[in-house]
Short mmCIF file of C-alpha atoms in Angstrom, two decimals:
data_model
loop_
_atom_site.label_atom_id
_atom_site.label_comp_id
_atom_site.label_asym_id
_atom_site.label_seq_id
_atom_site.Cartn_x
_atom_site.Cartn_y
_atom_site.Cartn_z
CA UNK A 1 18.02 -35.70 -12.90
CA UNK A 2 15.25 -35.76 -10.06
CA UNK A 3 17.44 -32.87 -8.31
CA UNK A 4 17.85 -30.99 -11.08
CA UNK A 5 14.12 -31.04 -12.01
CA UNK A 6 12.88 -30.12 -7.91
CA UNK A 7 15.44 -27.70 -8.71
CA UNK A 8 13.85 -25.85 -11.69
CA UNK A 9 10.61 -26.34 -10.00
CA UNK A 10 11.74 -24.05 -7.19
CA UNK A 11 13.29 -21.52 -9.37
CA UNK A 12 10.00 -20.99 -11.50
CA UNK A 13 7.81 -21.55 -8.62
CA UNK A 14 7.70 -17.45 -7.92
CA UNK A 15 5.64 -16.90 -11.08
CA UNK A 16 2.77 -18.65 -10.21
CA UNK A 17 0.42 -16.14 -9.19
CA UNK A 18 0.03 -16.36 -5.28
CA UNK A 19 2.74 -18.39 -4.83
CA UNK A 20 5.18 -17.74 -1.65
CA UNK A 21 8.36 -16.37 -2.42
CA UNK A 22 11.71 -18.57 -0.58
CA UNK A 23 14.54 -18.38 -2.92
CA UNK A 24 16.73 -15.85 -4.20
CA UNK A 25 15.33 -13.11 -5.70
CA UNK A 26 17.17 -11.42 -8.87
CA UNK A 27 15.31 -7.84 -8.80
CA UNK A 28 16.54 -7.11 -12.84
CA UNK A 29 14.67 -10.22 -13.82
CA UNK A 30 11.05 -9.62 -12.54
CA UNK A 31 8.40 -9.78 -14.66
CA UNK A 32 6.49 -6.22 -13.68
CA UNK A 33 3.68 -6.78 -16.11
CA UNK A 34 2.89 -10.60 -14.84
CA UNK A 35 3.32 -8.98 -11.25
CA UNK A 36 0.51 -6.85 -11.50
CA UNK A 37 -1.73 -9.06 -13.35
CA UNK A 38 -1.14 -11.80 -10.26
CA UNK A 39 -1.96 -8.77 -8.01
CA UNK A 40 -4.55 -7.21 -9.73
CA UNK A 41 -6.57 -11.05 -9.77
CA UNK A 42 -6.09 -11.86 -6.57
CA UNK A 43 -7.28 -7.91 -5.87
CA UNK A 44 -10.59 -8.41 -7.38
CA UNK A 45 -11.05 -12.51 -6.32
CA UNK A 46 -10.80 -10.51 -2.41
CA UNK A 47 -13.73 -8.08 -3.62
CA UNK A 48 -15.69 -10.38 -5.00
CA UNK A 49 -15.88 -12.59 -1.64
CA UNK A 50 -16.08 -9.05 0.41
CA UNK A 51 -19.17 -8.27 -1.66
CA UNK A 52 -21.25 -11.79 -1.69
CA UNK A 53 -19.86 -11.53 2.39
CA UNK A 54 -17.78 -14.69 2.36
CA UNK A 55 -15.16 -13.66 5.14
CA UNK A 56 -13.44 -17.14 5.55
CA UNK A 57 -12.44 -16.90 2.09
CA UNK A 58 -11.68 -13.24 1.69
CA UNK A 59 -8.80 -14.11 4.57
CA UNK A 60 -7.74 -17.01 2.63
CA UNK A 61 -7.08 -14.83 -0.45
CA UNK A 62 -5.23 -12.15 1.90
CA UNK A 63 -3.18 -14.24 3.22
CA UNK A 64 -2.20 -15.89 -0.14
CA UNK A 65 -1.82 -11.85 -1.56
CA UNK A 66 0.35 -11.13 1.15
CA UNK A 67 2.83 -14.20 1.32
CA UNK A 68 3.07 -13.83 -2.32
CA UNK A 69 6.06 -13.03 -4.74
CA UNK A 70 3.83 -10.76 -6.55
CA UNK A 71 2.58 -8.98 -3.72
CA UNK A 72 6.09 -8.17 -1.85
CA UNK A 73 7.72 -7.11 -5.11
CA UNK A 74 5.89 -4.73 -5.66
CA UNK A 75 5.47 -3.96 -2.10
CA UNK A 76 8.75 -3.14 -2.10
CA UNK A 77 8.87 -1.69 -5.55
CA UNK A 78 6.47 1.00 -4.15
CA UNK A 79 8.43 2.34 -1.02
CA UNK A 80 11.88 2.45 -3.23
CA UNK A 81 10.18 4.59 -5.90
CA UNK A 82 8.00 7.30 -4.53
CA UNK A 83 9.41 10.58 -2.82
CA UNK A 84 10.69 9.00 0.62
CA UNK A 85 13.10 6.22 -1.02
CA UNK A 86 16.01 7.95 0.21
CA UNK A 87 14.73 9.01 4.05
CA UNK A 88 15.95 6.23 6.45
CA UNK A 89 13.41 5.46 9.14
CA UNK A 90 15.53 4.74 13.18
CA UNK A 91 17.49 1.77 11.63
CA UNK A 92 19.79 4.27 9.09
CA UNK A 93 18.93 2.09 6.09
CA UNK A 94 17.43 3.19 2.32
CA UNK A 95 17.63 0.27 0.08
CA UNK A 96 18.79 1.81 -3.19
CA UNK A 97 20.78 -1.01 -5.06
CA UNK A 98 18.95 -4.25 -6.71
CA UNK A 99 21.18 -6.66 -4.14
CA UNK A 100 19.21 -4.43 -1.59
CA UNK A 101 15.62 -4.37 -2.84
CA UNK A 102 15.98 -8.36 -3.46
CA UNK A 103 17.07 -8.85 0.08
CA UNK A 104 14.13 -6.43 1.42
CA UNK A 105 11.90 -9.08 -0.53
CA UNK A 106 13.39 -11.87 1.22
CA UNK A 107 12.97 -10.18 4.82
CA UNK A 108 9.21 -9.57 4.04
CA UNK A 109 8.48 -13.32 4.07
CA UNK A 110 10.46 -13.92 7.03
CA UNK A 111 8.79 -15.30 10.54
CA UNK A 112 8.84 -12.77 13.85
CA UNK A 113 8.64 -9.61 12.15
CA UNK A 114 8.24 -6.24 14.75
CA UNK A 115 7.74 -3.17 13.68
CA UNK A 116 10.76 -0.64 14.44
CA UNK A 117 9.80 2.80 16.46
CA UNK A 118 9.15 5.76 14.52
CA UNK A 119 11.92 8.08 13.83
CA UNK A 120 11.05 11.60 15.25
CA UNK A 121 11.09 14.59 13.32
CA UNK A 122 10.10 18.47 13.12
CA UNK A 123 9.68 19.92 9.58
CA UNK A 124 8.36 23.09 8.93
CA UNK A 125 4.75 24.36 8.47
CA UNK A 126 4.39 26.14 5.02
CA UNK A 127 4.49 29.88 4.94
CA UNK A 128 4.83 29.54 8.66
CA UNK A 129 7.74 29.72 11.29
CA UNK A 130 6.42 26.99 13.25
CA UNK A 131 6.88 23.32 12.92
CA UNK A 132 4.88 20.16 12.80
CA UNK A 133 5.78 16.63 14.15
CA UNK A 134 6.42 14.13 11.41
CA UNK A 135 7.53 10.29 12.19
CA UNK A 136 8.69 8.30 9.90
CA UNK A 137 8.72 4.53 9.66
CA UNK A 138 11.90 2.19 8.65
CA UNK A 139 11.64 0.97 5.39
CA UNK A 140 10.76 -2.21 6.12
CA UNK A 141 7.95 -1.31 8.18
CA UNK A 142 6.83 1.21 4.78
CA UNK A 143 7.08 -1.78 2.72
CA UNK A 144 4.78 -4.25 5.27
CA UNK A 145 2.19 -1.71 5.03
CA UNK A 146 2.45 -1.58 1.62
CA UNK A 147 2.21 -5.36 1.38
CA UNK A 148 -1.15 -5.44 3.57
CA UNK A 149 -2.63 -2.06 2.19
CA UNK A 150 -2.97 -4.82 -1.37
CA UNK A 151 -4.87 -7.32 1.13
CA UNK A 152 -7.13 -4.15 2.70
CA UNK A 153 -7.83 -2.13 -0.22
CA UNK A 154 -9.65 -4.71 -2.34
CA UNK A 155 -12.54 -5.10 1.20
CA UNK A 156 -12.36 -0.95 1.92
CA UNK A 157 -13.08 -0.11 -1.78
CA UNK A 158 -15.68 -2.75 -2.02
CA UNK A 159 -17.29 -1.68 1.60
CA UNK A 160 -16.18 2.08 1.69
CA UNK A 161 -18.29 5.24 1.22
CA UNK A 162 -19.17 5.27 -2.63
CA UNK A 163 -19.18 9.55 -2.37
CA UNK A 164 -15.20 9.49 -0.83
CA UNK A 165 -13.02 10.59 -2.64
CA UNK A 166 -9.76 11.95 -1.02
CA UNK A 167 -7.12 9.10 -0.76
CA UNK A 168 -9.28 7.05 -3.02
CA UNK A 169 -7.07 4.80 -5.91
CA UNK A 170 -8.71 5.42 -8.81
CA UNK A 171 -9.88 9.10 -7.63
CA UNK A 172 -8.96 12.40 -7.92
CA UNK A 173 -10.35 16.07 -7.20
CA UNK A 174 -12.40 15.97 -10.59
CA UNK A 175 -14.52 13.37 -9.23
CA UNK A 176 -14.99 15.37 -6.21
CA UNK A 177 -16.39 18.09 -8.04
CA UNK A 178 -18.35 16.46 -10.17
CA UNK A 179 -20.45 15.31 -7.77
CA UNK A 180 -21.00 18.41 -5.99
CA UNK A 181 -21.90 19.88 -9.61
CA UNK A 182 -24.65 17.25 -9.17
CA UNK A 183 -25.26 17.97 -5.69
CA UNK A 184 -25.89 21.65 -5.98
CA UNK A 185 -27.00 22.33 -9.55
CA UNK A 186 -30.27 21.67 -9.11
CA UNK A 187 -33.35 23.98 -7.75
CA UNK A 188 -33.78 22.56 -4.21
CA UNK A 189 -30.15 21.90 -3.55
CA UNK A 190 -28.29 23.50 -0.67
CA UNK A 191 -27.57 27.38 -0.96
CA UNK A 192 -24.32 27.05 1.52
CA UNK A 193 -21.64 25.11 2.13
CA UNK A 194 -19.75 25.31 5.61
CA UNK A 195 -15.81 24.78 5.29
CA UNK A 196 -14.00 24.61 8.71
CA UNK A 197 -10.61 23.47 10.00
CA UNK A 198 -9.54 22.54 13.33
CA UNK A 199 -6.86 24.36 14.61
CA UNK A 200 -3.87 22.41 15.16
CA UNK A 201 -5.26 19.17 14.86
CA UNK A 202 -2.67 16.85 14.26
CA UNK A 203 -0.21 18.80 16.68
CA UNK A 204 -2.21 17.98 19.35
CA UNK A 205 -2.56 14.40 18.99
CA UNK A 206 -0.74 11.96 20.63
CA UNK A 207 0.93 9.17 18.68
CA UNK A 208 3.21 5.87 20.01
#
């Protein structure tokens, strides 16, 4: 009886929110909504302590976010749903079946993780005959950095610039131009605005 009870305390243990994730994982079984929510409060407990400047506990709370069920499910739930699921990084491998993405869940809590190289590639520049360097990371790799990005973004929307707004969650071009409505609709406001590009930026920079 004693083993069966530790048993079904393991097996339920995932759904506490922040808990660490050691067992199997069955990816058609996860709660999505109770996910989030874990996310979502651990999210804003990590702003909170960014914003009263209580550091010690705002890595406590990332390191619980990121060793969490919550956190890597969706971690990987992100990089196996948006427009790159099926581009394999230098390792050859897209995880596209549920045996897959529950395995990818289990190797994001695992000890001695490295980061893979990139894998090289040239894609062409629009309306142009050149072509611009592109490298793209393994999936595993994608779904680390999606894993931490839910640990940073909590301290970087609580500490960023308040008038940013391009790669922003929770901002789009309309908020952009609302402010510059506000900006430059009244009398003394600025009569120009200077818009420049660097030619060749990117191509010229050097990445590991």
């Amino acid at each position: 009886m004693t083993g069966a009870r530790r048993a079904g305390r393991s097996m339920a243990r995932p759904n506490v929110p922040g808990a660490a994730s050691h067992g199997q994982v069955d990816w058609s079984q996860i709660d999505w909504n109770r996910a989030n929510k874990n996310v979502r409060r651990l999210q804003a407990r990590i702003a909170k302590a960014t914003g009263e400047g209580r550091w010690g506990k705002v890595r406590c709370l990332q390191h619980l976010l990121t060793h969490s069920h919550s956190g890597k499910v969706l971690a990987v739930k992100r990089v196996t749903t948006n427009r790159g699921k099926r581009t394999p990084g230098v390792d050859g491998e897209i995880w596209i079946t549920s045996a897959q993405k529950s395995t990818a869940v289990q190797r994001l809590g695992s000890r001695g993780y490295q980061p893979l190289p990139l894998r090289r590639v040239h894609i062409p520049k629009p309306g142009k005959k050149t072509t611009r360097p592109l490298g793209i990371p393994a999936m595993i790799d994608r779904s680390m950095q999606a894993l931490h990005l839910l640990a940073l973004e909590p301290i970087a929307e609580t500490t960023g610039d308040r008038n940013s707004y391009g790669f922003r969650k929770g901002r789009s071009t309309h908020d952009a131009i609302g402010r510059c409505f506000q900006l430059l609709s009244k009398r003394a406001s600025p009569r120009w605005i200077l818009d420049c590009d660097v030619k060749s930026c990117f191509d010229e920079i050097t990445s590991p």
